[in-house]
Short mmCIF file of C-alpha atoms in Angstrom, two decimals:
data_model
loop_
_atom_site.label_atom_id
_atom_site.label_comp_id
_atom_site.label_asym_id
_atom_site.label_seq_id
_atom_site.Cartn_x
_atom_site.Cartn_y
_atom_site.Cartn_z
CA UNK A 1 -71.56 -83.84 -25.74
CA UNK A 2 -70.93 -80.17 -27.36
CA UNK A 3 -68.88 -79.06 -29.99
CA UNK A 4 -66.35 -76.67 -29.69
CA UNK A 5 -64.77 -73.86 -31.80
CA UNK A 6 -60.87 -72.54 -31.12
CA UNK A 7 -61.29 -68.37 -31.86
CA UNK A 8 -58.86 -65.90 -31.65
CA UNK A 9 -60.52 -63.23 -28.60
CA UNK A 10 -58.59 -59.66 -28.63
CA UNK A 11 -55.09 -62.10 -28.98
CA UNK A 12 -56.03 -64.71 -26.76
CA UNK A 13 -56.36 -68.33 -27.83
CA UNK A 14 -59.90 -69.43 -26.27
CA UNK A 15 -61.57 -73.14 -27.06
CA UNK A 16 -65.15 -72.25 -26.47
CA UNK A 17 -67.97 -74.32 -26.07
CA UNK A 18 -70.64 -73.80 -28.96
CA UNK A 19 -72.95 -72.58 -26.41
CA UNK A 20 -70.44 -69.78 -25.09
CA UNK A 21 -69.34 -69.14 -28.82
CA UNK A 22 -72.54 -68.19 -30.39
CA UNK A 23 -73.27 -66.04 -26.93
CA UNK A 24 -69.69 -64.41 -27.23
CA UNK A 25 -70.56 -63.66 -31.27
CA UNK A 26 -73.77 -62.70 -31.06
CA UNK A 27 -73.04 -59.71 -28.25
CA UNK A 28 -69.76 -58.42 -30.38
CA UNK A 29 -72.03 -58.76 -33.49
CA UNK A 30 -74.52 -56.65 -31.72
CA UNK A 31 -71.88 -53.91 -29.98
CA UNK A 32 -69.91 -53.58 -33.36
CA UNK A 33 -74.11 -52.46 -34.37
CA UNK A 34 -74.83 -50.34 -31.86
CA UNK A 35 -71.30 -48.55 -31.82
CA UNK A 36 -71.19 -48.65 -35.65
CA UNK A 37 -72.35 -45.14 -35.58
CA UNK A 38 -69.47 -44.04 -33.27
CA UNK A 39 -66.44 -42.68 -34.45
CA UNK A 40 -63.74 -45.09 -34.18
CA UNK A 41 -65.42 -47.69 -34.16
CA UNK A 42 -62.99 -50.47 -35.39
CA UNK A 43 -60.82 -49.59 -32.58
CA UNK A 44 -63.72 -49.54 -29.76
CA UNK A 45 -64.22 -52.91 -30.76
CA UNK A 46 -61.09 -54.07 -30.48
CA UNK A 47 -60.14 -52.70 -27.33
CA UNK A 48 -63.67 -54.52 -26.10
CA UNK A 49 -62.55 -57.57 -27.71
CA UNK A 50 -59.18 -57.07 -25.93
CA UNK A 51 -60.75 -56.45 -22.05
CA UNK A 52 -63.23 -59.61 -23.11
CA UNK A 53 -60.50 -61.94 -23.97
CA UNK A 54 -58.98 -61.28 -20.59
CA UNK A 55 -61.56 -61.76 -18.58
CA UNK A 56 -63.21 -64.72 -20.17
CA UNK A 57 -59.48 -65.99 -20.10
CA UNK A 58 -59.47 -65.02 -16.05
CA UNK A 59 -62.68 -66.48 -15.56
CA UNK A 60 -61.91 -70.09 -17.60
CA UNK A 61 -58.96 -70.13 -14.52
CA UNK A 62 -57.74 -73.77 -15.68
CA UNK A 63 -60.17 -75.73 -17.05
CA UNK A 64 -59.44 -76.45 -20.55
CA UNK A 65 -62.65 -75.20 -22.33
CA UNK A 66 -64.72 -72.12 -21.89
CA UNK A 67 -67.85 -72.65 -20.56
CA UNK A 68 -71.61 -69.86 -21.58
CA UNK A 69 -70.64 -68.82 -17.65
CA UNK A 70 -67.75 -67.53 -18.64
CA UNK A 71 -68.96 -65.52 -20.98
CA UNK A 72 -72.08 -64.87 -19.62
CA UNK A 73 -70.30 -62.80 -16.59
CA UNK A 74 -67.55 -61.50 -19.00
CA UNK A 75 -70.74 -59.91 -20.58
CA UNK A 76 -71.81 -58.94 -17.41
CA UNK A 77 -68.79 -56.79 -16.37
CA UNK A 78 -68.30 -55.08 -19.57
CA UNK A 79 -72.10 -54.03 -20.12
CA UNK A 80 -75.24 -55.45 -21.97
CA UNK A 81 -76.07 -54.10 -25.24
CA UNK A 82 -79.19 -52.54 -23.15
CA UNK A 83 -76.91 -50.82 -20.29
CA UNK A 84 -74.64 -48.96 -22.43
CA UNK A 85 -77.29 -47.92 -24.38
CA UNK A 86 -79.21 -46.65 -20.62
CA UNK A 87 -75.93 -44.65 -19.79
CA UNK A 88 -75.38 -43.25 -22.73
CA UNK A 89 -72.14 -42.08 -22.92
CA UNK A 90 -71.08 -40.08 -26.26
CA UNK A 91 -71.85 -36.85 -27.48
CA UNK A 92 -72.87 -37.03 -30.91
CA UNK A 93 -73.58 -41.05 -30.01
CA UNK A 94 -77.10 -41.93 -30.99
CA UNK A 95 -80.18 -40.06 -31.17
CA UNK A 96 -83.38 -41.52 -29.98
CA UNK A 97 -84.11 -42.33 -34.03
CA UNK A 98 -81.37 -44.22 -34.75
CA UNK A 99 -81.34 -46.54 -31.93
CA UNK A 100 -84.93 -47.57 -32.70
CA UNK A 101 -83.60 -47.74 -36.71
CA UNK A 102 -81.22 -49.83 -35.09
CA UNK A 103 -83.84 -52.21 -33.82
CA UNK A 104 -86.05 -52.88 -36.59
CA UNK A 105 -83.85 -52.93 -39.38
CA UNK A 106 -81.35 -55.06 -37.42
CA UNK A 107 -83.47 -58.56 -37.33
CA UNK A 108 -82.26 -60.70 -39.17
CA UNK A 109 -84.71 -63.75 -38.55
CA UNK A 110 -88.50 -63.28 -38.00
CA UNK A 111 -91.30 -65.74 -37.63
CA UNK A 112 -91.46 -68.77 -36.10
CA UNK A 113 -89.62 -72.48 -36.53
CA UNK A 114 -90.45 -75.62 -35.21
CA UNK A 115 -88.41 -76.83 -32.49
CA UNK A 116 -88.33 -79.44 -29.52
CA UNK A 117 -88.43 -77.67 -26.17
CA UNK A 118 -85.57 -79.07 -24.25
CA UNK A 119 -86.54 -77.15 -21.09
CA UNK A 120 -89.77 -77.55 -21.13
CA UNK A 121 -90.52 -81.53 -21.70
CA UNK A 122 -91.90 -84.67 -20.64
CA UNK A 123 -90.54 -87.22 -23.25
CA UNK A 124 -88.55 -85.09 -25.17
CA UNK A 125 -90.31 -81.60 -25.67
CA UNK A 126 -92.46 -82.42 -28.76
CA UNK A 127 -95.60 -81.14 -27.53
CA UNK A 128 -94.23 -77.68 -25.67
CA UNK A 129 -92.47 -77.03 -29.12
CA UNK A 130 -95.75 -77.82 -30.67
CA UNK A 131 -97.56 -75.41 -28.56
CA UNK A 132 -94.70 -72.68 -28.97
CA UNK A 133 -95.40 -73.05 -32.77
CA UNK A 134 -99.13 -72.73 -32.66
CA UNK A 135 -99.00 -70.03 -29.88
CA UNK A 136 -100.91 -72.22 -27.12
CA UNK A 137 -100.63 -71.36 -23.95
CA UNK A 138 -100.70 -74.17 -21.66
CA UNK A 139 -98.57 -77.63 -23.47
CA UNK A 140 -100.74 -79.57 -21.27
CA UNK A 141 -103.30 -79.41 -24.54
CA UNK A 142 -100.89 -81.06 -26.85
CA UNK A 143 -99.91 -83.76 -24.06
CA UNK A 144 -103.83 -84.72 -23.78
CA UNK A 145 -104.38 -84.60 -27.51
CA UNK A 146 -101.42 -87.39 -27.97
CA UNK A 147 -102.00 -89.25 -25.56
CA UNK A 148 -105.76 -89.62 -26.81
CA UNK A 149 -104.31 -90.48 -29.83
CA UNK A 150 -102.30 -93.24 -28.11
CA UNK A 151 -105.09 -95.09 -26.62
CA UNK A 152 -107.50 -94.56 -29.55
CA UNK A 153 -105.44 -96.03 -32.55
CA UNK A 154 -101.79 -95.68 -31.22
CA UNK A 155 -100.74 -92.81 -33.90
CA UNK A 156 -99.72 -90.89 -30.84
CA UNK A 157 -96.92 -93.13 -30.52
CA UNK A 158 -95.89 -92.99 -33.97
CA UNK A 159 -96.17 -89.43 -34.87
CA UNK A 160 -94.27 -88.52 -31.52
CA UNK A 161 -91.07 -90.66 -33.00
CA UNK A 162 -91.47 -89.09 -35.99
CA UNK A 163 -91.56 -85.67 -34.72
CA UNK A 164 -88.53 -86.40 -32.36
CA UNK A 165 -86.80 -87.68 -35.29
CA UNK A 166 -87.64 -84.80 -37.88
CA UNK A 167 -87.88 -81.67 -35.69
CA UNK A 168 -84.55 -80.68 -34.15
CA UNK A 169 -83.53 -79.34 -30.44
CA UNK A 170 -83.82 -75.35 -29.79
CA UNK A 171 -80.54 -75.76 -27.94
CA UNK A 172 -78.78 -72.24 -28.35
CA UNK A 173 -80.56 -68.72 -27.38
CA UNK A 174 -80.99 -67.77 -31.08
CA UNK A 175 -83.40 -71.08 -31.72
CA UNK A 176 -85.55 -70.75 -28.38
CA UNK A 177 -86.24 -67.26 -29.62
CA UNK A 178 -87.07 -68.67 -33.21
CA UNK A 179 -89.33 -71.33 -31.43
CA UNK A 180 -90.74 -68.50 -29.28
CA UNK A 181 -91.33 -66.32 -32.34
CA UNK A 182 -89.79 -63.48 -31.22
CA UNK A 183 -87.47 -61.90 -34.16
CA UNK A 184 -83.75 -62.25 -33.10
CA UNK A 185 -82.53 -58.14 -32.56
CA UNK A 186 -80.89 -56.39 -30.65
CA UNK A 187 -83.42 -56.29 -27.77
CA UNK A 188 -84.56 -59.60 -27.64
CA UNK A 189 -81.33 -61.28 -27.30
CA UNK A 190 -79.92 -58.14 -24.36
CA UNK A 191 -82.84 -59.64 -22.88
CA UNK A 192 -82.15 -63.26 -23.46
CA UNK A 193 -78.24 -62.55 -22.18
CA UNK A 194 -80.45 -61.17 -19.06
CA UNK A 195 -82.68 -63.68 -18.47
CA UNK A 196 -79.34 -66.03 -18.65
CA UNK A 197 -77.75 -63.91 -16.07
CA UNK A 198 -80.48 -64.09 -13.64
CA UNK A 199 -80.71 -67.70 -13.86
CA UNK A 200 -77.11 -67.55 -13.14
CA UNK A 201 -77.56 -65.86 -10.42
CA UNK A 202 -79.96 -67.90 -8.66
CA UNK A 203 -78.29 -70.89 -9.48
CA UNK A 204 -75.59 -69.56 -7.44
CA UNK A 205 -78.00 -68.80 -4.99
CA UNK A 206 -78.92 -72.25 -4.11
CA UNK A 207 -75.81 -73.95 -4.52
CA UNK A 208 -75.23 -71.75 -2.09
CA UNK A 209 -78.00 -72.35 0.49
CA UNK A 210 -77.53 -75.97 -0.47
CA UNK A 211 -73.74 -75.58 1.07
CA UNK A 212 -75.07 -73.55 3.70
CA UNK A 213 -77.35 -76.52 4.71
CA UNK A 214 -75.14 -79.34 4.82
CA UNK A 215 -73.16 -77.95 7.06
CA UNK B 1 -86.34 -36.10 -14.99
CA UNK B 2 -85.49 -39.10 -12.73
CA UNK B 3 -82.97 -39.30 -10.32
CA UNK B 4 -80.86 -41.83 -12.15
CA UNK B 5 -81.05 -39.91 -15.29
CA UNK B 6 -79.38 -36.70 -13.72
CA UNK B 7 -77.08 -39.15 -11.92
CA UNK B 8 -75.78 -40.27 -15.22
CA UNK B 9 -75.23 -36.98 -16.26
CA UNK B 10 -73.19 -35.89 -13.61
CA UNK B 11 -70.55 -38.91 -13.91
CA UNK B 12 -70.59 -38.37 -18.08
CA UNK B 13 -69.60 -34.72 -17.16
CA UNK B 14 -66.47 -35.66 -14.99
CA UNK B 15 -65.51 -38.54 -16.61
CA UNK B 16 -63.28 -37.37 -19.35
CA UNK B 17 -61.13 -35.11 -16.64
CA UNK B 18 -61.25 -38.03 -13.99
CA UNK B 19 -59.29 -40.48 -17.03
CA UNK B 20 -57.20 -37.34 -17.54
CA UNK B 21 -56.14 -36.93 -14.38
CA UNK B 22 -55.30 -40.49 -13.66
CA UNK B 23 -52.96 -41.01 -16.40
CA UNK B 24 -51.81 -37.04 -15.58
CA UNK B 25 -49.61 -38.86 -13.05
CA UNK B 26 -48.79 -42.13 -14.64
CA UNK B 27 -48.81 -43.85 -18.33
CA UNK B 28 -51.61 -47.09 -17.40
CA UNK B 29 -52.79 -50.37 -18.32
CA UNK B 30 -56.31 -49.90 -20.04
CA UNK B 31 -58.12 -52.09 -17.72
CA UNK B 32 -56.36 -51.28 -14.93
CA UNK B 33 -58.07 -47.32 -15.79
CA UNK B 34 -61.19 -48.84 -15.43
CA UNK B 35 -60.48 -50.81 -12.79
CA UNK B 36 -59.41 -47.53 -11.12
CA UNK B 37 -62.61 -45.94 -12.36
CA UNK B 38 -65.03 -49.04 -11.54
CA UNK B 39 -63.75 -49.03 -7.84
CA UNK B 40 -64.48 -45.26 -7.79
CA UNK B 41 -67.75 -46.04 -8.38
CA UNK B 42 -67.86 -43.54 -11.26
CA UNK B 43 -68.16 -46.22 -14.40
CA UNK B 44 -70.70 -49.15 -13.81
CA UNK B 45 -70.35 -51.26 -17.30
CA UNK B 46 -67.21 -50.80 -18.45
CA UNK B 47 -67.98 -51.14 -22.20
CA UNK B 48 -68.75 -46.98 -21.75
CA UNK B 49 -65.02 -46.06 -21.25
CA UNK B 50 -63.64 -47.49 -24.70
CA UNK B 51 -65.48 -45.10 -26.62
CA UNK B 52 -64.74 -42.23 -24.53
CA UNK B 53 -60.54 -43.32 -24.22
CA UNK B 54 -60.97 -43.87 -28.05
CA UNK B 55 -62.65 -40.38 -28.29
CA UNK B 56 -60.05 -38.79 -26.15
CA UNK B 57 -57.28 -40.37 -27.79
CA UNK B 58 -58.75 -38.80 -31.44
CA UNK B 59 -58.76 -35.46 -30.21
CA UNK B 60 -55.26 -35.36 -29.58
CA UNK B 61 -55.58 -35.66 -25.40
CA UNK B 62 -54.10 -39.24 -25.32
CA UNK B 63 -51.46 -41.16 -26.82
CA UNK B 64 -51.13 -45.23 -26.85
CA UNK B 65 -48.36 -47.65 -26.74
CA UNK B 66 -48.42 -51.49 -26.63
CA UNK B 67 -46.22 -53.30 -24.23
CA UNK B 68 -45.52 -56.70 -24.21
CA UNK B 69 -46.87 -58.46 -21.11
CA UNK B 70 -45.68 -62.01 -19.37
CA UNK B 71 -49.25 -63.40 -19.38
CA UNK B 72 -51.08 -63.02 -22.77
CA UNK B 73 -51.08 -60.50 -25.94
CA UNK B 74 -49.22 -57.29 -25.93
CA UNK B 75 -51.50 -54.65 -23.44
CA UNK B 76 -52.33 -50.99 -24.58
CA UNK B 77 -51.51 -48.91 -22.48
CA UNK B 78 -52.51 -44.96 -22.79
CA UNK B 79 -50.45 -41.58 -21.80
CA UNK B 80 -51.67 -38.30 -21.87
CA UNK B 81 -49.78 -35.67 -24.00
CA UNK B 82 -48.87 -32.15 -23.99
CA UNK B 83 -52.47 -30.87 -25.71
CA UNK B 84 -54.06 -33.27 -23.01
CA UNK B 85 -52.42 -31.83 -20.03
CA UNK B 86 -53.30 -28.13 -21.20
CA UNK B 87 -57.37 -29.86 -21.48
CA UNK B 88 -57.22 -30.97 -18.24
CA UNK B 89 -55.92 -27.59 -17.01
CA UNK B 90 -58.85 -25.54 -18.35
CA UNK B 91 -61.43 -28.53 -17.10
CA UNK B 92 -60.12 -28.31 -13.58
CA UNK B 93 -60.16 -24.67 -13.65
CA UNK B 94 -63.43 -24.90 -14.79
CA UNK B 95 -64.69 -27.59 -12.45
CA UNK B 96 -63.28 -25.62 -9.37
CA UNK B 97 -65.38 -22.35 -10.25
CA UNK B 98 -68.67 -24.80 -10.16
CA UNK B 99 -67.64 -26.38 -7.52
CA UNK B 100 -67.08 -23.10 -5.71
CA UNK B 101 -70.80 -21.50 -7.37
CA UNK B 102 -72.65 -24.78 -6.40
CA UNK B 103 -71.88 -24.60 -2.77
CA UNK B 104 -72.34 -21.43 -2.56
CA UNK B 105 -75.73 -21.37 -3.66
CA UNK B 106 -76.59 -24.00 -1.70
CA UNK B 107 -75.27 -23.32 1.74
CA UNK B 108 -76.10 -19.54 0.90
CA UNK B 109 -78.88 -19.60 -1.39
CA UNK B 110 -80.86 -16.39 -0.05
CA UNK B 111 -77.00 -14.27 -1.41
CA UNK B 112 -76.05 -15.76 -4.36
#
């Protein structure tokens, strides 16, 4: 289950997963940054708004809702925040100072939160959450200590439902890198959008073999 | 100094007179200019034209309409105008002299 937001994309009507919304928002949020600078900026944006309504809207085809893919290869065609600052484009854009001004005084979160690791779990990602937070390496640790506690007075048990009652999913991009600890800017989430991308793409991959081998 | 780098470079420089010239012959579509451009192979990510249209456009090169469209929200589309035509002139005069000096000096490098 997933909520979903209706926006308004460059004058296209889009239902968006929340997934695929807070992607699409955080990468203008971070463009309308890194062109601020430009001039005409308003209008850059909204001719990028524009192009990204249409191709999410190309890329949706018919299903109803617009899925993080979507938007993830929408992304992909019209540039990472990292790309078009690598082919740097305008005269007069940004000198080598202001982009890194642009990266330290644009994070907005720092340090750490608590979270449950959904992609990283055995029960339901208490322990590689734990270990995210406290900066150990290997979750294993945290699995031992519990289950120690388990078979020595049972608090394992108990502190486990309280923890998956108290300490909330890191579901979007935004609260992995909070559980991570790494301060939400403009680098960490081009990389994030990256990292999504590549799992894309070998996700493709093997569905791919997998086709290949059936037949 | 890498490769890339001065690769980059190259495409920034002809860019500008590559949009000109498209829309020299025809008003277009805004995507379909960087479709025209992608397929060139002379833009990669296309979020690198806008500002340079939008740049264009400000110095008094281009000119935009909207037109309604069948599928969707009205579409930009961009023209070039009178100033713009008389840019383009002095950037392909000035792209045929390098053109001309480059390979000269480098099928002839011993004369030049």
């Amino acid at each position: 289950m997933n909520k979903t937001m209706t926006i308004n994309l460059g004058g296209y009507a889009l239902i968006l997963d929340e997934d695929a919304y807070l992607i699409a928002d955080r990468y203008l949020t971070t463009l309308a940054r890194h062109f601020g600078g430009t001039e005409g900026a308003g209008e850059i944006m909204q001719d990028i708004e524009a192009r990204m309504g249409e191709l999410v809207n190309r890329q949706r085809g018919n299903r109803t809702i617009v899925s993080k893919t979507d938007v993830v290869s929408a992304i992909a065609v019209l540039g990472t925040p990292e790309e078009l600052k690598n082919s740097e484009f305008a005269e007069g854009g940004f000198s080598g100072e202001e982009r890194q001004q642009s990266g330290a005084s644009v994070r907005f979160k720092t340090g750490k939160r608590l979270y449950r690791d959904p992609e990283d779990k055995v029960i339901a990602g208490v322990c590689s959450g734990l270990s995210a937070y406290f900066g150990i390496q290997d979750p294993v640790w945290v699995r031992i200590a519990f289950a120690l506690l388990t078979i020595g007075w049972g608090t394992g048990v108990v502190l486990y439902l309280l923890f998956i009652i108290l300490v909330p999913r890191a579901r979007t991009i935004s609260e992995r890198l909070e559980m991570m600890g790494e301060p939400t800017n403009v680098d960490t989430i081009a990389r994030a959008v990256k990292e999504e991308l590549d799992d894309l793409g070998e996700r493709l991959q093997e569905r791919f073999s997998k086709k290949k081998r059936k037949k | 100094m890498n490769l890339e780098n001065v690769h980059v470079q190259m495409r920034k420089g002809v860019l500008e007179m590559c949009i000109l010239s498209l829309l020299d012959q025809e008003a277009m579509y805004t995507s379909d200019i960087i479709e025209r451009l992608h397929n060139a192979k002379l833009v990669v990510v296309e979020g690198t034209v806008y500002p340079l249209l939008t740049r264009l456009k400000n110095a008094g090169y281009l000119a935009y309409y909207w037109m309604e469209s069948n599928a969707g929200p009205p579409r930009k589309y961009f023209e070039i105008t009178p100033e713009g035509r008389q840019f383009l002139e002095g950037l392909r005069t000035s792209w045929a002299e390098i053109n001309e000096a480059v390979s000269r000096t480098m099928h002839n490098p011993s004369h030049s």
